[in-house]
Coordinates of C-alpha atoms and ligand atoms in Angstrom, one line a residue:
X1 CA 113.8 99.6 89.8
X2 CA 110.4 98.8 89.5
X3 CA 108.4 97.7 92.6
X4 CA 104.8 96.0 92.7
X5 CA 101.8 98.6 93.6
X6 CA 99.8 96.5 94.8
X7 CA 98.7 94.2 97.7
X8 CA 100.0 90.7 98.3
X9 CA 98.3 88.3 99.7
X10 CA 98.3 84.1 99.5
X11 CA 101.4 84.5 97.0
X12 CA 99.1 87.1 94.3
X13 CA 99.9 90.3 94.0
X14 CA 96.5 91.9 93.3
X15 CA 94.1 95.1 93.2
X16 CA 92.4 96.5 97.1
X17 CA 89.1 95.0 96.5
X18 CA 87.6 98.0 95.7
X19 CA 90.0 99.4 93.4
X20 CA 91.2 102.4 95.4
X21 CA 94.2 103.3 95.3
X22 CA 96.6 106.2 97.3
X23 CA 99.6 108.4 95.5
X24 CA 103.2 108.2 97.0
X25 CA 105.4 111.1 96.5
X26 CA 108.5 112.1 95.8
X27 CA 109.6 114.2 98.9
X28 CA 112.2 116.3 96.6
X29 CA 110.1 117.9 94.3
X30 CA 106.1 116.8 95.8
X31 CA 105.8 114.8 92.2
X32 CA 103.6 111.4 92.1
X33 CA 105.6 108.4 92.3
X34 CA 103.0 105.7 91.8
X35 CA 99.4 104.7 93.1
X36 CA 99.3 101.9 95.3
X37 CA 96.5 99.8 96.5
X38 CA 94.7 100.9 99.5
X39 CA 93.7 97.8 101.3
X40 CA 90.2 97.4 102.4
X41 CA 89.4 96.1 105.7
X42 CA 88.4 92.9 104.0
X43 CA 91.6 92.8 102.5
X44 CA 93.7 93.0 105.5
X45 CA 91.3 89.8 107.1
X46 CA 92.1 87.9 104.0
X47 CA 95.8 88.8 104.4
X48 CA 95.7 87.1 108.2
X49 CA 93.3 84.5 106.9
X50 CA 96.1 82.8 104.4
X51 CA 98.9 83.8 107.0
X52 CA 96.8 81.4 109.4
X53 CA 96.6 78.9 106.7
X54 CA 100.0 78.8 105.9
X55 CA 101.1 78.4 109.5
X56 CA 101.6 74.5 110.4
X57 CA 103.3 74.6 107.0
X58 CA 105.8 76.8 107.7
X59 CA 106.5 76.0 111.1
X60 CA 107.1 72.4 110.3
X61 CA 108.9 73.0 107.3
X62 CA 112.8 72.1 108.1
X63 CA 114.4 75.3 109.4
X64 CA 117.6 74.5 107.3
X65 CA 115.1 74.8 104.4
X66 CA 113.5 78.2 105.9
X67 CA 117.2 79.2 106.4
X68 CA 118.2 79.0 102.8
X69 CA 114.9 80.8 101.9
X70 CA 116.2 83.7 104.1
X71 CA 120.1 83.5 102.6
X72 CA 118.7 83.6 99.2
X73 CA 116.6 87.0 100.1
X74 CA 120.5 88.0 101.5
X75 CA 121.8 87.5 98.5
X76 CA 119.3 88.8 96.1
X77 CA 119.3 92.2 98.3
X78 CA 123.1 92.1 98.0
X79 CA 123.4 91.8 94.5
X80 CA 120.3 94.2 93.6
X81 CA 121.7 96.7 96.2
X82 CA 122.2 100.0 94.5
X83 CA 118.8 99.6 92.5
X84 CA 117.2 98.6 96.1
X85 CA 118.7 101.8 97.5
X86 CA 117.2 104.2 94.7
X87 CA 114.1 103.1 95.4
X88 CA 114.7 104.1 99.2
X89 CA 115.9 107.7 97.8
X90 CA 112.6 108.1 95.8
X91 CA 110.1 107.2 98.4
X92 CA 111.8 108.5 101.3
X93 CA 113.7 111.2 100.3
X94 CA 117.4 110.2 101.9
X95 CA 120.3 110.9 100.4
X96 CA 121.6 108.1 98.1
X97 CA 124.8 107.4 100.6
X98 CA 122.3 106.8 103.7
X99 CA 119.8 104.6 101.7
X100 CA 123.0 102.5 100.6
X101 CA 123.8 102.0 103.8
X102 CA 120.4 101.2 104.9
X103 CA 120.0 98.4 101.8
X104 CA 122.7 96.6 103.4
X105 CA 121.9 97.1 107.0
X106 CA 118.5 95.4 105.8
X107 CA 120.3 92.8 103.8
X108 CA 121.9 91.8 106.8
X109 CA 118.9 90.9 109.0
X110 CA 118.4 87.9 106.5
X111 CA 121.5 86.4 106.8
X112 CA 122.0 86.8 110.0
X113 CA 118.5 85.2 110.6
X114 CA 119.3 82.7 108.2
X115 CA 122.2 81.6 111.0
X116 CA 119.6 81.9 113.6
X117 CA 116.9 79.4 112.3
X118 CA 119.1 76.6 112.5
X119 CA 119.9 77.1 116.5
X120 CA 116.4 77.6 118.1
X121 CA 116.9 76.0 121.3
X122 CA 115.2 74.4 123.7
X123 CA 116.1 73.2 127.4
X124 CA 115.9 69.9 129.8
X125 CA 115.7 70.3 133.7
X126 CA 115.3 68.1 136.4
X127 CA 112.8 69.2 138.8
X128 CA 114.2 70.0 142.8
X129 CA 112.4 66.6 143.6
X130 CA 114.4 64.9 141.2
X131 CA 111.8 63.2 139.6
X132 CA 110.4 64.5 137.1
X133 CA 112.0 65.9 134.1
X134 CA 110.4 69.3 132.4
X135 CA 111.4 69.7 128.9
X136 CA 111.0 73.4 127.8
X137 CA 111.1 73.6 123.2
X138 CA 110.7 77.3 122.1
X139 CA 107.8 77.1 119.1
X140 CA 106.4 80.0 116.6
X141 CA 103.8 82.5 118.3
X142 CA 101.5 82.3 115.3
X143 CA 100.3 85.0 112.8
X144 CA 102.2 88.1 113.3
X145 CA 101.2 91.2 112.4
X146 CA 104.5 93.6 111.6
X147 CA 103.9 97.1 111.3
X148 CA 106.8 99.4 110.2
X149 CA 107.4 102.9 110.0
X150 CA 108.8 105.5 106.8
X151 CA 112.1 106.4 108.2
X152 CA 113.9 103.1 107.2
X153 CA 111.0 101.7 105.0
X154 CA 113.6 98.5 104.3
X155 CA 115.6 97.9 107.6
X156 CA 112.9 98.1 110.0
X157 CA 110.4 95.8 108.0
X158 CA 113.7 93.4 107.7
X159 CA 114.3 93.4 111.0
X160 CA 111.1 92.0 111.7
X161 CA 110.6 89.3 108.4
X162 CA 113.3 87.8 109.1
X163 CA 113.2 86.7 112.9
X164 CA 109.9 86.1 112.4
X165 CA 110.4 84.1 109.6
X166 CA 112.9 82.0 111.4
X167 CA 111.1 81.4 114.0
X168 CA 108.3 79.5 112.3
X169 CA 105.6 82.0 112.1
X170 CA 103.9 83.6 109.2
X171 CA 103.7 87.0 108.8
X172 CA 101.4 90.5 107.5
X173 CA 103.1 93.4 107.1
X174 CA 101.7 96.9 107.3
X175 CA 104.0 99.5 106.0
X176 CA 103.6 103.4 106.3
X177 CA 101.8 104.8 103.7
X178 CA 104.5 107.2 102.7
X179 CA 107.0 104.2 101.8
X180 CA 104.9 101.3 100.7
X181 CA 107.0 100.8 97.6
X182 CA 110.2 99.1 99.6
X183 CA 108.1 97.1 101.6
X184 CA 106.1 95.7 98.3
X185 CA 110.0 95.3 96.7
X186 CA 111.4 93.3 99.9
X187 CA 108.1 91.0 99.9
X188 CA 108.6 90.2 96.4
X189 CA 111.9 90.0 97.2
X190 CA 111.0 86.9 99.8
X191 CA 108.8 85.4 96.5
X192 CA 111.4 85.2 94.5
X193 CA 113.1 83.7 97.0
X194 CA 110.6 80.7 97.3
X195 CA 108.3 81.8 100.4
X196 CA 105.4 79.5 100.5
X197 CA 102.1 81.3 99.6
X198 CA 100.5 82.7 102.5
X199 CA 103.3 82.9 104.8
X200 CA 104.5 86.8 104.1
X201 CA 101.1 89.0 103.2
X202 CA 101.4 92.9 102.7
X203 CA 98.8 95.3 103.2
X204 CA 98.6 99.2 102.7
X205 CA 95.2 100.5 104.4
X206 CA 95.0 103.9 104.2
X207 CA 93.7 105.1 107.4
X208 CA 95.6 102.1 109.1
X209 CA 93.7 102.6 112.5
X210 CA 90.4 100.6 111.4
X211 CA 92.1 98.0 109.6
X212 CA 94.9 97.4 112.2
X213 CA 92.6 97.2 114.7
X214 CA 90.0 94.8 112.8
X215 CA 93.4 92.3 112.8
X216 CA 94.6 92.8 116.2
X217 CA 91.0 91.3 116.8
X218 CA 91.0 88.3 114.5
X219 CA 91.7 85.3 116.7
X220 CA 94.5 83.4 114.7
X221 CA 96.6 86.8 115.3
X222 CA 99.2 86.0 118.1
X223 CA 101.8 88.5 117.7
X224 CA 102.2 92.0 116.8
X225 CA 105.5 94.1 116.1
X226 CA 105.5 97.6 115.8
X227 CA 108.1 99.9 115.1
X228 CA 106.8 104.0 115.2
X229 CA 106.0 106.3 117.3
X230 CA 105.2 106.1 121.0
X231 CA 102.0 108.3 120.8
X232 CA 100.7 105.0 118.5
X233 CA 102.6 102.3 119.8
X234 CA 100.3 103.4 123.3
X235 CA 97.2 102.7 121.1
X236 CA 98.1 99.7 119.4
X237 CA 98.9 98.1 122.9
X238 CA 95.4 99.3 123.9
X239 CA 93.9 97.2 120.8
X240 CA 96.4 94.1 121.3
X241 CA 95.1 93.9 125.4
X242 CA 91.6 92.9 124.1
X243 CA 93.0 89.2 122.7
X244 CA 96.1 89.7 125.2
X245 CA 98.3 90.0 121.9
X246 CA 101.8 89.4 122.7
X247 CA 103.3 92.9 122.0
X248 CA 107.0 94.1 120.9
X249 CA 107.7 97.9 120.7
X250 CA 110.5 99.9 118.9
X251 CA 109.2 103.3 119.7
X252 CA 110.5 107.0 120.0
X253 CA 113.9 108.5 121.3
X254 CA 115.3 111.1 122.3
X255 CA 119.0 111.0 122.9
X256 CA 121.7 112.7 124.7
X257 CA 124.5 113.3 124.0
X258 CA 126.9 114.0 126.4
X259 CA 130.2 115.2 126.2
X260 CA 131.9 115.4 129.3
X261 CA 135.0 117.3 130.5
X262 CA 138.6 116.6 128.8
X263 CA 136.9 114.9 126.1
X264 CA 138.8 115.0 122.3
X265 CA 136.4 117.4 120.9
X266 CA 137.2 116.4 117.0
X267 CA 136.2 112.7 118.2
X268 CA 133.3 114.1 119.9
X269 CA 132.6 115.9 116.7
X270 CA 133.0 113.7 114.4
X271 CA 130.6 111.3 116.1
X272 CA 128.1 113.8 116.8
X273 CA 128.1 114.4 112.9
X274 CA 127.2 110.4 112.4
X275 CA 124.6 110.8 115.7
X276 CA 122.9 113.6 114.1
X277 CA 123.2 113.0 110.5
X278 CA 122.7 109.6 109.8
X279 CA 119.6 109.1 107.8
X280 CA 119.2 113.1 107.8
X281 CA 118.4 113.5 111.4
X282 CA 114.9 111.2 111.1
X283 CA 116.4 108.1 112.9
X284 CA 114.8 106.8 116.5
X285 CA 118.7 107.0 117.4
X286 CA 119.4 110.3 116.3
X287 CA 121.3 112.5 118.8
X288 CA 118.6 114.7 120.1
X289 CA 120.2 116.8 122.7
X290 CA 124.1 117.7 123.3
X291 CA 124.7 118.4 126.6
X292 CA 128.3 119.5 126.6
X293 CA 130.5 120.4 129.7
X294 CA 131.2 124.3 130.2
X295 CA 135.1 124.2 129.7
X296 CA 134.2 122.6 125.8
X297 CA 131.2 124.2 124.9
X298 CA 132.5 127.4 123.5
X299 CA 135.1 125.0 120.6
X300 CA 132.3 122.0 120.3
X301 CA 129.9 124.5 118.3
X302 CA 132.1 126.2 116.6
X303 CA 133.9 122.7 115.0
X304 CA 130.1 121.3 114.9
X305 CA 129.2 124.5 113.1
X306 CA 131.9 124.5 110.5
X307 CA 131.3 120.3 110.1
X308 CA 127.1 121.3 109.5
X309 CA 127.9 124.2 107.5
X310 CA 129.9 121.6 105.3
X311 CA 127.1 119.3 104.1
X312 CA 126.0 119.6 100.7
X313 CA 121.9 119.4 100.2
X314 CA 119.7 118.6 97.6
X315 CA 117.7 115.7 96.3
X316 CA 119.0 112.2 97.5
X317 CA 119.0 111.0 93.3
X318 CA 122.2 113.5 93.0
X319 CA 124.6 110.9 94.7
X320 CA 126.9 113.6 96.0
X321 CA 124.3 115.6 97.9
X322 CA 124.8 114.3 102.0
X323 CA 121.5 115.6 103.3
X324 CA 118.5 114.5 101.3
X325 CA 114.6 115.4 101.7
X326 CA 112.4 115.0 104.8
X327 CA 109.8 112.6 104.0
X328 CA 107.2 114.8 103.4
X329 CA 106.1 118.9 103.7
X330 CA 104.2 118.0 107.0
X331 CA 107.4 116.4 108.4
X332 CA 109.5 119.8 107.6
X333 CA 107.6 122.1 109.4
X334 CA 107.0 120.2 112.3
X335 CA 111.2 120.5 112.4
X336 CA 110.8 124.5 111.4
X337 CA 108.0 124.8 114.1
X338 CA 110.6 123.1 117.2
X339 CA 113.3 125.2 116.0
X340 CA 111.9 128.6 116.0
X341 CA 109.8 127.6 119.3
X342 CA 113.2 127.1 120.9
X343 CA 114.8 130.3 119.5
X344 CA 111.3 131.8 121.0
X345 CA 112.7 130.1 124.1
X346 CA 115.8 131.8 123.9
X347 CA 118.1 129.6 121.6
X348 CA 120.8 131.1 119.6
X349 CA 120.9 130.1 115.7
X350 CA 123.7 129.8 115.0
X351 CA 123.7 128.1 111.3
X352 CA 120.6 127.1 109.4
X353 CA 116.8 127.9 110.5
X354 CA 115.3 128.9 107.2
X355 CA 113.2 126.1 105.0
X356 CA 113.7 126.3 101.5
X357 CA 111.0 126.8 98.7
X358 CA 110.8 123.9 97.0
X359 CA 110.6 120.2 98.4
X360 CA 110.2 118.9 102.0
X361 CA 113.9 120.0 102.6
X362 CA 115.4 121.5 105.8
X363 CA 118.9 122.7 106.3
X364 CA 121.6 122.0 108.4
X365 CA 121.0 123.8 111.7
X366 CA 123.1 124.1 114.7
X367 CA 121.3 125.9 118.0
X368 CA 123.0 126.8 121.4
X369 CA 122.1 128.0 124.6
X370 CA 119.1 125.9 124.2
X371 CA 117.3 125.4 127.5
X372 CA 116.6 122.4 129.1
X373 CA 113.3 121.3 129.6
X374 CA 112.3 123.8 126.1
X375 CA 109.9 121.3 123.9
X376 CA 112.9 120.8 121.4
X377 CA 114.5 118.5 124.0
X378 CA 111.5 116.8 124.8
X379 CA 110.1 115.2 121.9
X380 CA 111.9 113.6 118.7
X381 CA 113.0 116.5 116.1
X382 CA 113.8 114.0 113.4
X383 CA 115.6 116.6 111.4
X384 CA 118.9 118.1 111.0
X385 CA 119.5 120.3 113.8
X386 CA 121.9 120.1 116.9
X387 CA 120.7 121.9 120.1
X388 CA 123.4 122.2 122.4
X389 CA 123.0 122.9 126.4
X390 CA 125.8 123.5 128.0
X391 CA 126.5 121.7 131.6
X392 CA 128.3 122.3 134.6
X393 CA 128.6 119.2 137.0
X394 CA 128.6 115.5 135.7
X395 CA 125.7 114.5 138.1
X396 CA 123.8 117.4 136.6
X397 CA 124.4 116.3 132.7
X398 CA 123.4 112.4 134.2
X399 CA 120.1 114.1 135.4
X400 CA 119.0 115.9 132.4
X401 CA 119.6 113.1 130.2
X402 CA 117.5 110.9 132.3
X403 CA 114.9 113.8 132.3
X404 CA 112.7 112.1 129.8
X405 CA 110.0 109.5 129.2
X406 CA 112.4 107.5 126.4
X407 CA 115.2 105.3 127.2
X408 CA 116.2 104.7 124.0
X409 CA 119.8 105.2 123.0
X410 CA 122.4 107.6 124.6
X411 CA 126.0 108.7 123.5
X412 CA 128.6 109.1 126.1
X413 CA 132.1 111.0 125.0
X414 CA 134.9 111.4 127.3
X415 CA 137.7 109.3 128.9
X416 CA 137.2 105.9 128.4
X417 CA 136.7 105.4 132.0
X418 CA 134.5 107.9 132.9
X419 CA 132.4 108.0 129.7
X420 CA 131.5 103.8 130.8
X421 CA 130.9 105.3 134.8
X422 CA 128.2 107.5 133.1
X423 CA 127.1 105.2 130.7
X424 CA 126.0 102.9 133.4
X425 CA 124.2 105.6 134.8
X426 CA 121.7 106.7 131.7
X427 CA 118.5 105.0 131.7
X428 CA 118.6 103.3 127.8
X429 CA 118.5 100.5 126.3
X430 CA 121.7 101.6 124.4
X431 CA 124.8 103.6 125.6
X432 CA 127.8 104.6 122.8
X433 CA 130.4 105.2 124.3
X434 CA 133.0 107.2 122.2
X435 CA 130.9 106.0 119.4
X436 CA 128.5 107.6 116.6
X437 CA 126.6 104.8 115.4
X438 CA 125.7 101.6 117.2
X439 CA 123.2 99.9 115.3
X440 CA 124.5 96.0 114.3
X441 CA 122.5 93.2 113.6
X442 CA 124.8 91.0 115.7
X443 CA 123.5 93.2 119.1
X444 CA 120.1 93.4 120.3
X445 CA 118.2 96.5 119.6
X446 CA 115.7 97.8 121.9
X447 CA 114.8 100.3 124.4
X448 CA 113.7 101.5 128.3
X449 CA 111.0 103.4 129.4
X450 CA 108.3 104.7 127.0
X451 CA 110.7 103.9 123.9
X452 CA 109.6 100.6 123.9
X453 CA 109.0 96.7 124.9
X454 CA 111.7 93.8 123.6
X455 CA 114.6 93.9 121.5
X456 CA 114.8 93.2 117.8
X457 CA 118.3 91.8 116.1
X458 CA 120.7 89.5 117.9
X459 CA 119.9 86.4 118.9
X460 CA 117.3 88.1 121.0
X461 CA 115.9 89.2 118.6
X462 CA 114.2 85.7 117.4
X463 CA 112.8 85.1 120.8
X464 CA 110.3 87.9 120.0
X465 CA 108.1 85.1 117.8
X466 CA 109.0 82.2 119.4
X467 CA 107.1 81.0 122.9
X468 CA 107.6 78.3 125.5
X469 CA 106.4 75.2 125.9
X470 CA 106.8 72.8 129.0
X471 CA 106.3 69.4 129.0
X472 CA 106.2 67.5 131.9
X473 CA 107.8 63.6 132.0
X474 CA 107.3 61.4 134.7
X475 CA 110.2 59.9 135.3
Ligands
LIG1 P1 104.0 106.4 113.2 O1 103.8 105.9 114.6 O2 103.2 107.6 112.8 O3 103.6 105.3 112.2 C1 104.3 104.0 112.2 C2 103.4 103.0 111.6 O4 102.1 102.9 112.3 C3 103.0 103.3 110.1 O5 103.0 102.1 109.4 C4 101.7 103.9 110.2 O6 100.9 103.9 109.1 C5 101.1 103.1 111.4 N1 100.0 103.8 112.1 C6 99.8 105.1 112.3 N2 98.7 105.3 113.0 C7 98.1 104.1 113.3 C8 97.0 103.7 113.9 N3 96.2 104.5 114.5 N4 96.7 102.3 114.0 C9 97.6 101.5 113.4 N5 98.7 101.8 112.7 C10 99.0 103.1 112.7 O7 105.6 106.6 113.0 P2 106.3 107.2 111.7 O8 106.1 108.7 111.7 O9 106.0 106.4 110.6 O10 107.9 106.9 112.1 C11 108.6 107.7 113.0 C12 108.6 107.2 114.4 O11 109.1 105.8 114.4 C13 109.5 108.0 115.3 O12 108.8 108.2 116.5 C14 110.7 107.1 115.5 O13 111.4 107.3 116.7 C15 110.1 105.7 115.5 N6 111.1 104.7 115.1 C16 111.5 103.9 116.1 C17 112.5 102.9 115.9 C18 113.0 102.0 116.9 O14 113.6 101.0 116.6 N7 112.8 102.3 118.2 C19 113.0 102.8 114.6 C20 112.5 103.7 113.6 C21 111.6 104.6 113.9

C-alpha cells in the first residue's frame, strides 16, 4: 500500500515549504519507513486559510451530496481493508488482527456519518408568552482543527472527519508524527472520494506545539478536536481560551476493572483478555487496574496467567503473532520503567517483566499484589501488563476505582444485578458491564473528569461541529 508523504492542502499534495522532511519507523525492527513532509508554520496557516475558503461551499452543499461523499470513503476503506490495515501494522506496530479490526472500526465512522448528515435537526418553540415563535437550526462551527493521536492513527482521525464533515464544516488534520502515513492514506482516501479542495487539509509539523498553537490563533479557526493525552489536551485548552475556541477532549484513562464476588471467573477472564489486550495494551480504554474480590483472587491470576502466557509475539506483518510492537523504543521503556517501579513497590511478577533486544517490543506481563495508590495504577501503562489488587468489601473496590483523576471507561464483572448497582456507582463516562470491549460507532464515546470534554460517535457525536442558532419571529 502506498500512502502519500507529503502535505495536503487546497486539494495538492505537496512538499513543506522548506523541504524538510522527518523519518517514520518501523517499530519492529527501528528501520525507516518513509520521509514525510514536516509542515512549516506557514504551511499549517495555508492549510486553515483554504479550509476557511472552502467553508460556505461545503456547508451549503446538499448534505445528501456530502452524505454520499462520506459512503463512498465507507466503501473504498471496506474494499481496500486488508491493504489499509498493513499500513496500520507498519507505522504502528499492532498486530495484523488488531489493525484489521481497527480499519473497519474506522470504516464505520463514515457510514455511519453518512446516515447522520441527512438528519441534522433543528427545533420550533413557542415562547411562555405565546407570542413569539423562536426557531433554533443547528449550523457548522467553522474551520476545525482535528488533532489525533498514534495509537489508532485511522479510527481516531475517522471519528473526527467524518462528524465533522457532516456537519458542514471543513477540516485540518494534525496527526502524530509517529503515524502520519494512515492519516495521509485516509485524506486521500476522502480525494478520491470527491472532497471539494480545501475542505479536508493535513499537516505534519514536527514540533506540533508552535504550529498548533499559531492555528488555534488564526481567527477563521472555530473548533478544535483533540484526541491524546491529558498532560497536552491541558495545554491545548490553554491555547484555544485565547479566541474562546470551542474545545472537545478524548483524553487519558485509566480503568478498573472490577471483579466482584461470585463472579464466572472464565467470563471475567476472557474479557479481561479483550480489556487488556486489544490494540496491545496502548488503547485509552485499556483495563488498567484489576481490582478483584479476595475469595477470586487466588484462581483469576492463575487463569489470566496461563491466557497471557498464551499469546504469541512478534512483528504485527507475521499475521499469526497476537501482540505486535509498541510504537516506539521510548514507549517500551516507559512500560518497563512502571513495571519494575511497582515490583520496587512490592508487586509480584508473576509472568513477563523482561524487554526483549530487538524492536520496541514488550511481553505479556501479569503482576499481583500490586498496591493501590503505587504509580502503575495511577497513570496510563499503555502496554501489556495486568496489575491485579486484590479487594475486600464492595464499597472499598467502588472507592479505589474512583481514586483517580480520569473517568474514562470502567469494567464491571459479577452478577448481572450487582455488576449494574456498581456500575452506576463508578465515576466514567463508560461502564461494561460483563463486557470486554465497548467501543461502537452507534454509542457515544467520551469521558468524565480529567479524561475529557464531549463525546465523539453516535449521534452525539455530530453535535461536536455543529452550533445553535435562534431566530426570533414575531408572531
Ligand atoms: P499525545 O498527547 O502525546 O499526542 C497526541 C497528539 O497531540 C499528537 O498528534 C501529537 O503530535 C500532538 N501534540 C503533542 N504535543 C503537542 C503540543 N504541545 N501542541 C500541540 N499538539 C501536540 O498522545 P499520544 O502519545 O499520541 O497518544 C496516547 C494518548 O492518547 C494516551 O493518553 C491515550 O489515552 C490518549 N487517547 C485517548 C483516546 C480517547 O478517546 N479518550 C483515544 C486514543 C488515545
Amino acid at each position: 500500500m502506498i500512502s502519500p508523504h507529503d502535505l495536503f492542502i487546497d486539494g495538492q499534495w505537496r512538499p513543506a515549504a522548506d523541504g524538510r522532511r522527518f523519518v517514520v519507523h518501523d517499530p519492529a525492527d527501528g528501520s525507516e519507513l518513509a520521509q514525510f513532509a514536516a509542515a512549516t508554520e506557514a504551511d499549517c496557516l495555508a492549510a486553515v486559510d483554504a479550509a476557511a475558503d472552502a467553508l460556505s461551499g461545503w456547508a451549503t452543499t446538499p448534505p445528501r451530496q456530502r452524505s454520499e461523499i462520506l459512503r463512498t470513503c465507507f466503501d473504498i476503506l471496506t474494499a481496500e481493508r486488508e491493504q489499509f490495515a498493513g499500513l496500520i501494522v507498519a507505522e504502528n506496530g499492532k498486530a495484523y488482527a488488531d489493525a484489521l479490526g481497527e480499519a473497519s472500526y474506522a470504516a464505520e465512522f463514515f457510514r455511519w456519518f453518512a446516515e447522520e448528515a441527512v438528519r441534522i435537526g433543528g427545533d420550533f418553540r413557542l415562547s411562555p408568552s405565546g407570542d413569539k415563535t423562536i426557531v433554533v437550526r443547528r449550523d457548522p462551527i467553522g474551520v476545525s482543527v482535528l488533532i489525533t493521536p498514534w495509537n489508532f492513527p485511522a479510527a481516531m482521525a475517522t471519528r473526527k472527519i467524518a462528524p465533522a464533515l457532516a456537519a458542514g464544516c471543513s477540516v485540518v488534520l494534525k496527526p502524530a508524527s509517529q503515524t502520519p502515513l494512515t492519516a495521509a492514506y485516509v485524506v486521500e482516501v476522502l480525494r478520491r472520494a470527491g472532497v471539494p479542495a480545501g475542505v479536508v487539509n493535513l499537516v505534519t509539523p514536527v514540533p506540533a506545539g508552535p504550529a498548533v498553537s499559531a492555528m488555534l490563533h488564526h481567527p477563521a479557526v472555530r473548533k478544535l478536536s483533540f484526541t491524546g493525552s491529558t498532560e497536552v489536551g491541558r495545554l491545548l485548552l490553554r491555547e484555544a481560551a485565547d479566541q474562546v475556541v470551542s474545545s472537545s477532549m478524548e483524553l487519558g484513562g485509566n480503568a478498573p476493572f472490577v471483579v466482584l464476588p461470585g463472579a464466572d471467573v472464565d467470563a471475567a477472564v476472557e474479557g479481561a483478555m479483550v480489556a487488556k489486550m486489544r490494540n496491545g495494551g496502548s488503547a485509552c480504554t485499556a483495563a488498567n487496574r484489576f481490582y478483584v474480590h479476595d475469595s477470586l483472587v487466588e484462581e483469576f491470576t492463575a487463569r489470566i496467567t496461563v491466557a497471557m502466557k498464551g499469546i504469541t509475539m512478534g512483528p504485527g506483518a507475521d499475521r499469526s503473532n497476537e501482540l505486535g510492537a509498541l510504537v516506539s523504543p521510548e514507549e517500551r521503556d516507559k512500560v518497563a520503567r512502571l513495571v519494575d517501579q511497582a515490583v520496587a513497590d512490592g508487586a509480584t511478577l508473576a509472568l513477563g517483566g523482561e524487554t526483549p533486544e530487538v524492536g520496541a517490543f514488550y511481553p505479556p506481563t501479569v503482576l499481583t499484589d500490586v498496591r493501590h495508590g503505587s504509580e502503575i495504577n495511577q497513570i496510563e501503562i499503555f502496554g501489556p501488563v495486568t496489575a491485579i489488587v486484590s479487594f475486600n468489601d464492595v464499597d472499598e473496590a467502588i472507592a479505589m476505582a474512583n481514586d483517580t483523576i480520569y473517568g474514562l471507561i470502567a469494567y464491571v464483572y459479577g452478577d448481572p444485578a450487582q455488576a449494574l448497582a456498581v456500575a452506576q456507582r463508578i465515576d466514567a463516562g463508560m461502564v461494561a458491564v460483563n463486557r470486554g470491549v465497548l467501543s461502537d460507532p452507534a454509542a457515544p464515546f467520551g469521558g468524565t473528569k480529567q479524561s475529557g470534554l464531549g463525546r465523539e460517535g453516535s449521534s452525539e457525536g455530530i453535535l461536536e461541529f455543529l452550533e445553535e442558532k435562534y431566530i426570533g419571529i414575531e408572531v
